[in-house]
Amino acid sequence: MRVGARERKEFRIQVDHLLRLDRLDLSLVWGDEVLLGQEVAGVTATDLEDPTRFLQPGGIVLSGLVWWSRQDDPAKADRFVSALRGAGAVALLAGEETHGEVPREVVDACRSHRVALLAVPAHTSFREVTEAVYLRQWGELSRRPTDHYALPENVRIDLDRALERGASAGELLDRAFAHLGTPACHLLTSTGRTVARTATATELAARVAAEQLRGSHGTTLRVEADDTAFDAWHLHLPEEGQVPPRVLQEIAESLGRLRRLQDRRRAARAAASAELMEIVGRTHIDADRVRNALAACGLGERSTYTVVVADLEQGGETGAEGVAALTEALSHPPSVSFAVAERPGGQAMAVLAHEESAEFDVKERLGEVWPLVHGCRPESPLHAGVSEPVATPAGLNAGLVQAGYTLAAARTTAPSSPRVAGLGDLDGLEALMAGIPADVRAVYRATVLGPLLRDERASHSVLLETLQIFLAHNCSWARTAEALHLHVNTVHYRIQRIEDLTGRDLSRLDHRLDLRAALLCR
């Protein structure tokens, strides 16, 4: 049974309803009573300078304003808002995280074109806004005074019994939708991984599924559970109106019960995973204890193991979300068994057990899904380091050292971009130095650069800059002088002073490498 377009419109929410949702913490920047009373037909998130082809009449537009900078001409903001107005958008919800506030130029453009403007604070994700809109629409529809939209009693009983006997998510989906003719429906995680799908649903690549979840086509409903931004479940139907909203909500509730059961089972295994990571982290490994710990995690008797360490830059929060992110990423490749736990310091660590194969590369497989994981929390770059495969449990500690080293290299060489790194990525001195412990780097830097660091005189800061540019230009006097806008004799004088203070001879390759490495030890 379909809900007609005229009926759906009756229950749409208005722009000002969003301002009343305390959990979103939105604030009104500009807009009058008429604009705020407009009905919301959908949501589009975009950071394109010209979003015209993605807009729809009656929609609200979410934008982080990445396309705009303070050096831009005001006409750029005017063109963007004009496109919204021309497409019939009812409001712009502008994120404050990029610029710290909504730029005045954007405010002026919205006032000029009469487009309501709401500010989205940095702590509110665009996903929360999108879900609030659609859940509010479905909630209004579900309150209609009629019984035939509810899930039939016999179907609810059947789902309860299936849950009791341990049915899978796929079986629950087919049973839940059978009385509706089994429409195409996917149960997806936030990264686009397919947990289950009905028999009529086509297989979706994770990238395509993630795009559909973030898009405005079809119907998507989040399954309520104790989840994170990375592993939340979503019911997604590519066609709108195939399932009454109240029915869809009740199906989501059943799936939520299944999810909570799975989470409890996973929590029961958490202690075994934590013990395995603690044992692997020891310098001297007892091979028998490692084997027993692997067996307790279901990873025993495998030919190959790989260690992965991940770190989610998230402003002082615990590493629980890092564990969730790494778990979700490792759930994508088929035929891989793994255990994940949090390490001291908040990092997430995983041990993978798999058969040795030239066709299976852990770093490559993780790299394929890493952008999808990052897309769930784009404000928190997620980095990972991957070890080389080890053939015996006794080699897991060496694998952990390798993974930690490559993680440090990933964070240092690409701090703001999500990256998965392996030993093969240590292809330069900077990447190599990044894995050395910070206290060791600090001592080395102080030892080699000596007085250039201990003396805070401005002249020594100038010498450090000169040294860096001199080495960057392959010790060319002429190119260094040109880069610094100095006479070449001045460069000769400064280099001589650097050699006198550090005791290094910059005509020698080994001394140049010493100084270059010291400069990289920040």
Short mmCIF file of C-alpha atoms in Angstrom, two decimals:
data_model
loop_
_atom_site.label_atom_id
_atom_site.label_comp_id
_atom_site.label_asym_id
_atom_site.label_seq_id
_atom_site.Cartn_x
_atom_site.Cartn_y
_atom_site.Cartn_z
CA MET A 1 0.00 0.00 0.00
CA ARG A 2 1.40 3.38 -1.02
CA VAL A 3 1.01 6.71 0.70
CA GLY A 4 -0.11 9.21 -1.96
CA ALA A 5 1.83 12.41 -2.65
CA ARG A 6 -1.08 14.54 -1.44
CA GLU A 7 -1.21 12.62 1.85
CA ARG A 8 2.54 12.85 2.39
CA LYS A 9 2.52 16.61 1.87
CA GLU A 10 -0.06 16.99 4.61
CA PHE A 11 2.45 15.71 7.14
CA ARG A 12 5.64 17.45 6.01
CA ILE A 13 7.52 19.45 8.58
CA GLN A 14 8.28 23.15 8.34
CA VAL A 15 11.62 24.95 8.52
CA ASP A 16 10.93 26.39 11.97
CA HIS A 17 10.30 22.87 13.34
CA LEU A 18 14.04 22.24 13.03
CA LEU A 19 14.78 25.17 15.33
CA ARG A 20 12.65 23.55 18.03
CA LEU A 21 14.67 20.32 18.07
CA ASP A 22 16.99 20.84 21.05
CA ARG A 23 19.27 17.97 20.10
CA LEU A 24 20.24 19.72 16.85
CA ASP A 25 21.02 23.06 18.54
CA LEU A 26 20.38 25.02 15.34
CA SER A 27 20.15 28.81 15.46
CA LEU A 28 18.33 31.24 13.21
CA VAL A 29 20.63 33.61 11.34
CA TRP A 30 18.06 35.17 9.04
CA GLY A 31 14.48 34.50 8.03
CA ASP A 32 10.98 35.80 8.61
CA GLU A 33 7.76 34.07 9.63
CA VAL A 34 6.75 33.35 6.04
CA LEU A 35 10.05 31.69 5.12
CA LEU A 36 10.20 29.68 8.34
CA GLY A 37 6.67 28.42 7.74
CA GLN A 38 7.61 26.75 4.44
CA GLU A 39 7.27 22.97 4.21
CA VAL A 40 10.37 20.80 3.90
CA ALA A 41 10.27 18.17 1.14
CA GLY A 42 13.76 16.73 1.55
CA VAL A 43 17.40 17.34 2.39
CA THR A 44 20.45 17.82 0.15
CA ALA A 45 24.00 18.03 1.52
CA THR A 46 26.51 19.67 -0.82
CA ASP A 47 29.72 21.66 -0.83
CA LEU A 48 29.78 22.28 -4.56
CA GLU A 49 30.15 25.87 -5.68
CA ASP A 50 27.30 25.29 -8.16
CA PRO A 51 24.88 22.74 -6.65
CA THR A 52 22.04 23.39 -9.10
CA ARG A 53 21.70 19.90 -10.58
CA PHE A 54 21.42 18.25 -7.15
CA LEU A 55 18.70 20.51 -5.74
CA GLN A 56 14.98 19.85 -5.53
CA PRO A 57 12.01 22.15 -4.94
CA GLY A 58 11.03 22.40 -1.29
CA GLY A 59 14.34 21.00 -0.05
CA ILE A 60 16.68 22.33 2.60
CA VAL A 61 20.36 22.51 1.70
CA LEU A 62 23.14 21.52 4.11
CA SER A 63 26.53 23.04 3.30
CA GLY A 64 29.79 23.22 5.22
CA LEU A 65 30.69 26.28 3.06
CA VAL A 66 33.97 24.63 2.04
CA TRP A 67 33.52 26.24 -1.39
CA TRP A 68 33.89 29.73 0.11
CA SER A 69 36.90 31.54 1.59
CA ARG A 70 37.33 34.99 3.09
CA GLN A 71 39.34 36.08 0.05
CA ASP A 72 36.43 35.41 -2.30
CA ASP A 73 34.35 38.11 -3.94
CA PRO A 74 30.84 38.48 -2.38
CA ALA A 75 29.43 37.58 -5.80
CA LYS A 76 30.49 33.98 -5.21
CA ALA A 77 28.19 33.65 -2.21
CA ASP A 78 25.47 35.46 -4.15
CA ARG A 79 25.69 32.95 -7.02
CA PHE A 80 25.43 30.02 -4.61
CA VAL A 81 22.36 31.35 -2.81
CA SER A 82 20.80 32.44 -6.12
CA ALA A 83 21.08 28.83 -7.33
CA LEU A 84 19.24 27.68 -4.19
CA ARG A 85 16.50 30.22 -4.73
CA GLY A 86 16.17 29.33 -8.40
CA ALA A 87 15.79 25.63 -7.60
CA GLY A 88 13.09 26.29 -5.03
CA ALA A 89 15.10 25.41 -1.92
CA VAL A 90 13.36 26.62 1.25
CA ALA A 91 16.38 27.09 3.53
CA LEU A 92 20.16 26.96 3.76
CA LEU A 93 21.61 25.23 6.81
CA ALA A 94 25.21 26.45 6.97
CA GLY A 95 27.83 24.62 9.03
CA GLU A 96 29.93 26.79 11.35
CA GLU A 97 32.88 24.41 11.67
CA THR A 98 34.82 25.50 8.55
CA HIS A 99 34.84 29.25 9.23
CA GLY A 100 33.85 29.43 12.89
CA GLU A 101 30.64 31.26 11.97
CA VAL A 102 28.36 31.87 9.02
CA PRO A 103 30.17 34.45 6.84
CA ARG A 104 28.54 37.86 6.49
CA GLU A 105 28.60 37.54 2.69
CA VAL A 106 26.43 34.42 2.88
CA VAL A 107 24.04 36.13 5.28
CA ASP A 108 23.70 39.12 2.94
CA ALA A 109 23.07 36.84 -0.04
CA CYS A 110 20.33 34.94 1.80
CA ARG A 111 18.67 38.19 2.82
CA SER A 112 18.88 39.49 -0.74
CA HIS A 113 17.36 36.35 -2.28
CA ARG A 114 14.96 35.66 0.61
CA VAL A 115 16.29 32.25 1.55
CA ALA A 116 15.98 31.31 5.24
CA LEU A 117 19.40 30.78 6.85
CA LEU A 118 20.07 28.54 9.86
CA ALA A 119 23.46 27.91 11.48
CA VAL A 120 24.59 24.35 12.23
CA PRO A 121 27.10 24.23 15.14
CA ALA A 122 30.28 22.18 14.82
CA HIS A 123 29.04 19.54 17.28
CA THR A 124 25.94 18.75 15.18
CA SER A 125 26.58 16.47 12.21
CA PHE A 126 24.76 16.84 8.92
CA ARG A 127 23.63 13.23 9.29
CA GLU A 128 21.76 14.14 12.50
CA VAL A 129 19.93 16.94 10.70
CA THR A 130 19.01 14.68 7.78
CA GLU A 131 17.72 11.94 10.06
CA ALA A 132 15.75 14.45 12.14
CA VAL A 133 13.90 15.62 9.03
CA TYR A 134 12.96 12.18 7.78
CA LEU A 135 12.21 10.69 11.17
CA ARG A 136 9.95 13.66 11.92
CA GLN A 137 8.11 13.09 8.65
CA TRP A 138 7.68 9.38 9.34
CA GLY A 139 6.68 10.10 12.94
CA GLU A 140 3.90 12.44 11.81
CA LEU A 141 2.64 9.88 9.33
CA SER A 142 2.67 7.12 11.93
CA ARG A 143 0.23 9.07 14.10
CA ARG A 144 -2.57 8.81 11.54
CA PRO A 145 -5.75 7.41 13.19
CA THR A 146 -5.92 4.17 11.24
CA ASP A 147 -5.03 0.57 12.04
CA HIS A 148 -4.15 -0.78 8.60
CA TYR A 149 -0.69 0.85 8.61
CA ALA A 150 0.53 -1.22 11.57
CA LEU A 151 2.55 -4.40 11.13
CA PRO A 152 0.08 -7.33 11.11
CA GLU A 153 -0.10 -9.29 14.35
CA ASN A 154 0.86 -12.60 12.72
CA VAL A 155 3.96 -11.00 11.21
CA ARG A 156 5.04 -9.54 14.57
CA ILE A 157 4.63 -12.93 16.24
CA ASP A 158 6.58 -14.59 13.45
CA LEU A 159 9.42 -12.07 13.83
CA ASP A 160 9.52 -12.54 17.60
CA ARG A 161 9.80 -16.32 17.24
CA ALA A 162 12.46 -15.99 14.57
CA LEU A 163 14.49 -13.75 16.88
CA GLU A 164 14.18 -16.24 19.73
CA ARG A 165 15.60 -19.06 17.66
CA GLY A 166 18.51 -16.96 16.41
CA ALA A 167 17.41 -15.98 12.91
CA SER A 168 19.80 -13.95 10.79
CA ALA A 169 19.18 -10.38 9.64
CA GLY A 170 18.49 -11.66 6.12
CA GLU A 171 15.80 -14.06 7.31
CA LEU A 172 14.16 -11.33 9.40
CA LEU A 173 14.07 -8.99 6.41
CA ASP A 174 12.41 -11.54 4.15
CA ARG A 175 9.85 -12.47 6.81
CA ALA A 176 9.10 -8.84 7.66
CA PHE A 177 8.49 -7.74 4.08
CA ALA A 178 6.85 -10.92 2.71
CA HIS A 179 3.28 -9.69 3.34
CA LEU A 180 4.10 -6.56 1.29
CA GLY A 181 5.28 -8.53 -1.72
CA THR A 182 8.95 -8.47 -0.60
CA PRO A 183 9.99 -5.07 -1.96
CA ALA A 184 13.68 -4.42 -2.55
CA CYS A 185 15.25 -3.45 0.77
CA HIS A 186 18.83 -3.33 2.02
CA LEU A 187 20.04 -3.34 5.60
CA LEU A 188 23.19 -1.24 5.39
CA THR A 189 25.80 0.09 7.77
CA SER A 190 26.80 3.74 7.62
CA THR A 191 29.79 2.83 5.44
CA GLY A 192 27.59 1.13 2.84
CA ARG A 193 28.34 -2.44 3.91
CA THR A 194 25.38 -4.72 3.24
CA VAL A 195 24.37 -6.59 6.39
CA ALA A 196 21.41 -8.22 4.63
CA ARG A 197 18.99 -7.67 1.76
CA THR A 198 15.67 -9.01 0.64
CA ALA A 199 15.56 -11.57 -2.14
CA THR A 200 14.42 -8.93 -4.63
CA ALA A 201 17.16 -6.42 -3.81
CA THR A 202 20.15 -6.26 -6.14
CA GLU A 203 23.67 -6.45 -4.75
CA LEU A 204 25.14 -3.03 -4.04
CA ALA A 205 28.81 -2.10 -3.96
CA ALA A 206 29.67 -0.40 -0.67
CA ARG A 207 30.55 2.89 -2.37
CA VAL A 208 27.22 2.98 -4.22
CA ALA A 209 25.29 2.03 -1.08
CA ALA A 210 27.00 4.78 0.95
CA GLU A 211 26.09 7.33 -1.71
CA GLN A 212 22.47 6.20 -1.63
CA LEU A 213 22.36 6.53 2.15
CA ARG A 214 23.64 10.09 1.93
CA GLY A 215 21.41 10.97 -1.01
CA SER A 216 17.80 12.04 -1.10
CA HIS A 217 16.36 9.21 -3.19
CA GLY A 218 14.36 6.36 -1.78
CA THR A 219 13.48 5.81 1.88
CA THR A 220 16.05 5.37 4.64
CA LEU A 221 15.38 4.71 8.31
CA ARG A 222 18.03 4.27 10.97
CA VAL A 223 17.71 1.25 13.22
CA GLU A 224 17.88 2.49 16.82
CA ALA A 225 20.61 0.72 18.80
CA ASP A 226 23.66 1.47 20.92
CA ASP A 227 25.82 2.13 17.88
CA THR A 228 28.29 4.68 16.52
CA ALA A 229 28.50 6.84 13.42
CA PHE A 230 30.45 4.03 11.72
CA ASP A 231 28.43 0.87 12.37
CA ALA A 232 24.83 2.09 12.63
CA TRP A 233 22.27 0.05 10.70
CA HIS A 234 19.96 1.66 8.15
CA LEU A 235 16.95 0.22 6.34
CA HIS A 236 17.09 1.52 2.79
CA LEU A 237 14.39 1.08 0.16
CA PRO A 238 15.33 2.48 -3.26
CA GLU A 239 11.68 3.24 -4.05
CA GLU A 240 9.65 5.66 -1.93
CA GLY A 241 6.14 4.89 -0.70
CA GLN A 242 6.33 1.09 -0.94
CA VAL A 243 6.02 0.53 2.81
CA PRO A 244 3.78 2.50 5.23
CA PRO A 245 5.95 4.44 7.71
CA ARG A 246 4.57 2.76 10.85
CA VAL A 247 5.23 -0.67 9.35
CA LEU A 248 8.77 0.32 8.48
CA GLN A 249 9.35 1.61 12.01
CA GLU A 250 8.13 -1.64 13.56
CA ILE A 251 10.40 -3.66 11.26
CA ALA A 252 13.30 -1.42 12.30
CA GLU A 253 12.45 -2.08 15.96
CA SER A 254 12.70 -5.84 15.40
CA LEU A 255 16.04 -5.40 13.69
CA GLY A 256 17.12 -3.20 16.58
CA ARG A 257 16.47 -6.08 18.95
CA LEU A 258 18.62 -8.34 16.75
CA ARG A 259 21.38 -5.72 16.73
CA ARG A 260 21.35 -5.45 20.52
CA LEU A 261 21.59 -9.23 20.81
CA GLN A 262 24.60 -9.24 18.50
CA ASP A 263 26.20 -6.40 20.44
CA ARG A 264 25.81 -8.30 23.69
CA ARG A 265 27.51 -11.33 22.17
CA ARG A 266 30.30 -9.12 20.89
CA ALA A 267 30.71 -7.54 24.32
CA ALA A 268 31.01 -10.99 25.87
CA ARG A 269 33.98 -11.65 23.57
CA ALA A 270 35.60 -8.30 24.30
CA ALA A 271 37.58 -9.57 27.29
CA ALA A 272 39.22 -12.28 25.16
CA SER A 273 40.16 -9.69 22.51
CA ALA A 274 41.60 -7.33 25.13
CA GLU A 275 43.68 -10.14 26.61
CA LEU A 276 45.04 -11.08 23.18
CA MET A 277 46.11 -7.48 22.49
CA GLU A 278 47.74 -7.23 25.93
CA ILE A 279 49.75 -10.41 25.34
CA VAL A 280 50.79 -9.39 21.83
CA GLY A 281 51.96 -6.03 23.22
CA ARG A 282 54.54 -7.66 25.48
CA THR A 283 58.15 -7.55 24.38
CA HIS A 284 58.74 -11.19 25.34
CA ILE A 285 55.92 -13.40 24.08
CA ASP A 286 54.99 -16.78 25.49
CA ALA A 287 54.08 -18.69 22.32
CA ASP A 288 51.66 -21.02 24.14
CA ARG A 289 49.80 -18.11 25.75
CA VAL A 290 49.48 -16.38 22.38
CA ARG A 291 48.09 -19.55 20.79
CA ASN A 292 45.56 -19.95 23.62
CA ALA A 293 44.54 -16.27 23.34
CA LEU A 294 44.13 -16.60 19.57
CA ALA A 295 42.00 -19.70 20.02
CA ALA A 296 39.81 -17.90 22.57
CA CYS A 297 39.14 -15.25 19.91
CA GLY A 298 38.43 -17.83 17.22
CA LEU A 299 41.68 -17.09 15.40
CA GLY A 300 43.63 -20.27 16.04
CA GLU A 301 45.25 -22.59 13.50
CA ARG A 302 45.64 -20.05 10.67
CA SER A 303 48.58 -19.80 8.30
CA THR A 304 48.98 -16.02 8.35
CA TYR A 305 48.37 -13.14 10.75
CA THR A 306 48.42 -9.39 10.21
CA VAL A 307 48.36 -6.62 12.82
CA VAL A 308 46.57 -3.31 12.27
CA VAL A 309 46.72 -0.26 14.55
CA ALA A 310 44.34 2.67 14.01
CA ASP A 311 43.93 6.08 15.58
CA LEU A 312 40.91 8.38 15.30
CA GLU A 313 41.75 12.05 15.83
CA GLN A 314 38.70 13.03 17.85
CA GLY A 315 39.62 15.70 20.33
CA GLY A 316 40.23 13.80 23.54
CA GLU A 317 37.41 11.28 23.35
CA THR A 318 38.06 7.67 24.26
CA GLY A 319 39.20 5.18 21.67
CA ALA A 320 35.85 3.36 21.65
CA GLU A 321 34.86 4.98 18.36
CA GLY A 322 38.25 4.15 16.92
CA VAL A 323 37.58 0.50 17.77
CA ALA A 324 34.15 0.77 16.12
CA ALA A 325 35.66 2.39 13.01
CA LEU A 326 38.36 -0.28 12.66
CA THR A 327 35.86 -3.07 13.31
CA GLU A 328 33.56 -1.73 10.61
CA ALA A 329 36.41 -1.36 8.11
CA LEU A 330 37.62 -4.93 8.73
CA SER A 331 34.06 -6.27 8.35
CA HIS A 332 34.04 -5.34 4.65
CA PRO A 333 36.54 -7.86 3.23
CA PRO A 334 35.05 -11.37 3.06
CA SER A 335 36.66 -14.43 4.63
CA VAL A 336 38.64 -12.53 7.26
CA SER A 337 38.52 -13.33 10.96
CA PHE A 338 39.76 -10.72 13.40
CA ALA A 339 39.74 -9.48 16.97
CA VAL A 340 39.77 -5.78 17.89
CA ALA A 341 40.37 -4.01 21.19
CA GLU A 342 41.47 -0.65 22.53
CA ARG A 343 45.12 -0.18 23.41
CA PRO A 344 46.42 2.03 26.22
CA GLY A 345 46.46 5.57 24.90
CA GLY A 346 43.22 5.21 22.96
CA GLN A 347 44.46 3.49 19.82
CA ALA A 348 42.52 0.62 18.29
CA MET A 349 44.40 -2.60 17.52
CA ALA A 350 43.34 -5.62 15.52
CA VAL A 351 44.80 -9.04 14.82
CA LEU A 352 43.62 -10.59 11.54
CA ALA A 353 43.79 -14.29 10.76
CA HIS A 354 43.66 -15.25 7.11
CA GLU A 355 45.09 -17.68 4.61
CA GLU A 356 48.25 -16.57 2.85
CA SER A 357 47.38 -15.46 -0.67
CA ALA A 358 48.93 -13.19 -3.23
CA GLU A 359 45.42 -11.99 -4.08
CA PHE A 360 44.62 -10.84 -0.54
CA ASP A 361 46.43 -7.73 0.61
CA VAL A 362 45.18 -6.32 3.95
CA LYS A 363 46.49 -2.80 3.30
CA GLU A 364 44.92 -2.71 -0.16
CA ARG A 365 41.54 -3.99 1.05
CA LEU A 366 41.47 -1.55 3.96
CA GLY A 367 42.48 1.29 1.65
CA GLU A 368 39.45 0.58 -0.54
CA VAL A 369 36.95 1.09 2.29
CA TRP A 370 38.84 3.73 4.29
CA PRO A 371 37.20 6.71 2.49
CA LEU A 372 33.79 5.22 3.32
CA VAL A 373 34.71 4.96 7.00
CA HIS A 374 36.10 8.49 6.97
CA GLY A 375 32.88 9.73 5.38
CA CYS A 376 31.01 8.84 8.58
CA ARG A 377 33.12 11.25 10.63
CA PRO A 378 34.86 13.54 8.11
CA GLU A 379 35.91 15.94 10.86
CA SER A 380 38.06 13.22 12.48
CA PRO A 381 40.80 11.85 10.16
CA LEU A 382 41.32 8.15 10.75
CA HIS A 383 44.79 6.71 10.19
CA ALA A 384 45.92 3.10 10.25
CA GLY A 385 49.19 1.23 10.10
CA VAL A 386 49.39 -2.32 8.73
CA SER A 387 52.11 -4.84 9.43
CA GLU A 388 53.61 -7.31 7.03
CA PRO A 389 52.02 -10.79 7.30
CA VAL A 390 53.57 -13.00 9.99
CA ALA A 391 53.58 -16.75 9.76
CA THR A 392 53.58 -17.65 13.46
CA PRO A 393 51.87 -16.34 16.59
CA ALA A 394 55.30 -15.58 18.04
CA GLY A 395 55.81 -12.97 15.32
CA LEU A 396 52.78 -10.90 16.33
CA ASN A 397 54.76 -8.54 18.57
CA ALA A 398 57.07 -7.71 15.68
CA GLY A 399 53.94 -7.14 13.60
CA LEU A 400 52.61 -4.75 16.24
CA VAL A 401 55.86 -2.77 16.17
CA GLN A 402 55.64 -2.53 12.38
CA ALA A 403 51.99 -1.44 12.48
CA GLY A 404 52.71 1.21 15.12
CA TYR A 405 55.61 2.51 13.08
CA THR A 406 53.58 2.83 9.89
CA LEU A 407 50.68 4.44 11.79
CA ALA A 408 53.04 7.15 13.03
CA ALA A 409 54.22 7.70 9.46
CA ALA A 410 50.61 7.98 8.20
CA ARG A 411 49.74 10.55 10.86
CA THR A 412 52.86 12.66 10.29
CA THR A 413 52.94 12.71 6.49
CA ALA A 414 49.17 13.18 6.05
CA PRO A 415 47.80 14.57 9.35
CA SER A 416 44.51 15.86 7.95
CA SER A 417 43.78 13.10 5.42
CA PRO A 418 42.59 9.58 6.24
CA ARG A 419 45.26 7.10 5.27
CA VAL A 420 46.21 3.45 5.56
CA ALA A 421 49.98 2.89 5.51
CA GLY A 422 52.21 -0.16 5.31
CA LEU A 423 55.95 -0.72 5.40
CA GLY A 424 56.05 -0.12 1.64
CA ASP A 425 54.97 3.49 2.29
CA LEU A 426 58.14 4.24 4.25
CA ASP A 427 59.71 5.58 1.09
CA GLY A 428 61.32 8.72 2.42
CA LEU A 429 63.32 10.02 5.35
CA GLU A 430 60.34 11.95 6.76
CA ALA A 431 58.14 8.84 6.83
CA LEU A 432 60.96 6.81 8.35
CA MET A 433 61.65 9.35 11.11
CA ALA A 434 57.95 9.61 12.01
CA GLY A 435 57.89 6.14 13.54
CA ILE A 436 60.69 6.88 16.01
CA PRO A 437 59.34 7.62 19.53
CA ALA A 438 58.81 11.33 20.19
CA ASP A 439 61.23 11.50 23.13
CA VAL A 440 64.00 9.91 21.06
CA ARG A 441 63.39 12.38 18.22
CA ALA A 442 63.51 15.29 20.67
CA VAL A 443 66.88 14.20 22.06
CA TYR A 444 68.31 13.66 18.59
CA ARG A 445 67.10 17.08 17.40
CA ALA A 446 68.61 18.81 20.44
CA THR A 447 71.89 16.92 20.08
CA VAL A 448 72.42 17.64 16.37
CA LEU A 449 71.12 21.20 16.13
CA GLY A 450 72.53 22.16 19.50
CA PRO A 451 72.99 25.93 19.94
CA LEU A 452 70.61 26.72 17.11
CA LEU A 453 67.80 25.54 19.41
CA ARG A 454 69.14 26.46 22.83
CA ASP A 455 69.70 30.11 21.94
CA GLU A 456 66.45 31.98 21.26
CA ARG A 457 68.14 34.89 19.47
CA ALA A 458 66.42 35.93 16.27
CA SER A 459 69.64 35.38 14.31
CA HIS A 460 69.55 31.67 15.12
CA SER A 461 65.97 31.39 13.89
CA VAL A 462 67.21 32.91 10.63
CA LEU A 463 70.00 30.33 10.50
CA LEU A 464 67.51 27.47 10.96
CA GLU A 465 65.41 28.80 8.10
CA THR A 466 68.49 29.17 5.92
CA LEU A 467 69.58 25.59 6.70
CA GLN A 468 66.18 24.20 5.82
CA ILE A 469 66.03 26.04 2.49
CA PHE A 470 69.66 25.23 1.68
CA LEU A 471 69.02 21.49 2.13
CA ALA A 472 65.69 21.70 0.27
CA HIS A 473 67.57 23.18 -2.73
CA ASN A 474 70.18 20.40 -2.75
CA CYS A 475 72.80 22.67 -1.18
CA SER A 476 72.80 25.02 -4.16
CA TRP A 477 74.18 28.42 -3.16
CA ALA A 478 72.55 30.23 -6.07
CA ARG A 479 69.08 28.71 -5.69
CA THR A 480 69.14 29.26 -1.93
CA ALA A 481 70.11 32.91 -2.40
CA GLU A 482 67.31 33.32 -4.92
CA ALA A 483 64.74 31.70 -2.62
CA LEU A 484 65.76 33.91 0.32
CA HIS A 485 66.23 37.04 -1.82
CA LEU A 486 69.82 37.35 -0.56
CA HIS A 487 73.23 37.84 -2.06
CA VAL A 488 75.07 34.54 -2.43
CA ASN A 489 77.86 35.77 -0.16
CA THR A 490 75.31 36.17 2.65
CA VAL A 491 74.26 32.57 2.19
CA HIS A 492 77.94 31.48 2.40
CA TYR A 493 78.31 33.41 5.63
CA ARG A 494 75.19 31.89 7.20
CA ILE A 495 76.15 28.34 6.24
CA GLN A 496 79.57 28.87 7.74
CA ARG A 497 77.93 29.99 11.00
CA ILE A 498 75.70 26.89 10.98
CA GLU A 499 78.74 24.65 10.51
CA ASP A 500 80.59 26.39 13.33
CA LEU A 501 77.65 26.08 15.75
CA THR A 502 76.70 22.47 14.95
CA GLY A 503 80.15 21.03 14.21
CA ARG A 504 78.85 19.64 10.91
CA ASP A 505 80.41 20.04 7.49
CA LEU A 506 77.71 20.61 4.88
CA SER A 507 80.01 19.51 2.07
CA ARG A 508 79.74 15.97 3.47
CA LEU A 509 76.69 13.85 2.59
CA ASP A 510 76.48 12.13 5.98
CA HIS A 511 76.50 15.46 7.82
CA ARG A 512 73.80 16.81 5.51
CA LEU A 513 71.65 13.78 6.33
CA ASP A 514 72.25 14.31 10.05
CA LEU A 515 70.98 17.88 9.85
CA ARG A 516 68.09 17.00 7.56
CA ALA A 517 66.94 14.25 9.93
CA ALA A 518 67.21 16.62 12.90
CA LEU A 519 65.01 19.18 11.14
CA LEU A 520 62.38 16.49 10.58
CA CYS A 521 62.34 15.56 14.29
CA ARG A 522 59.62 17.99 15.27
#
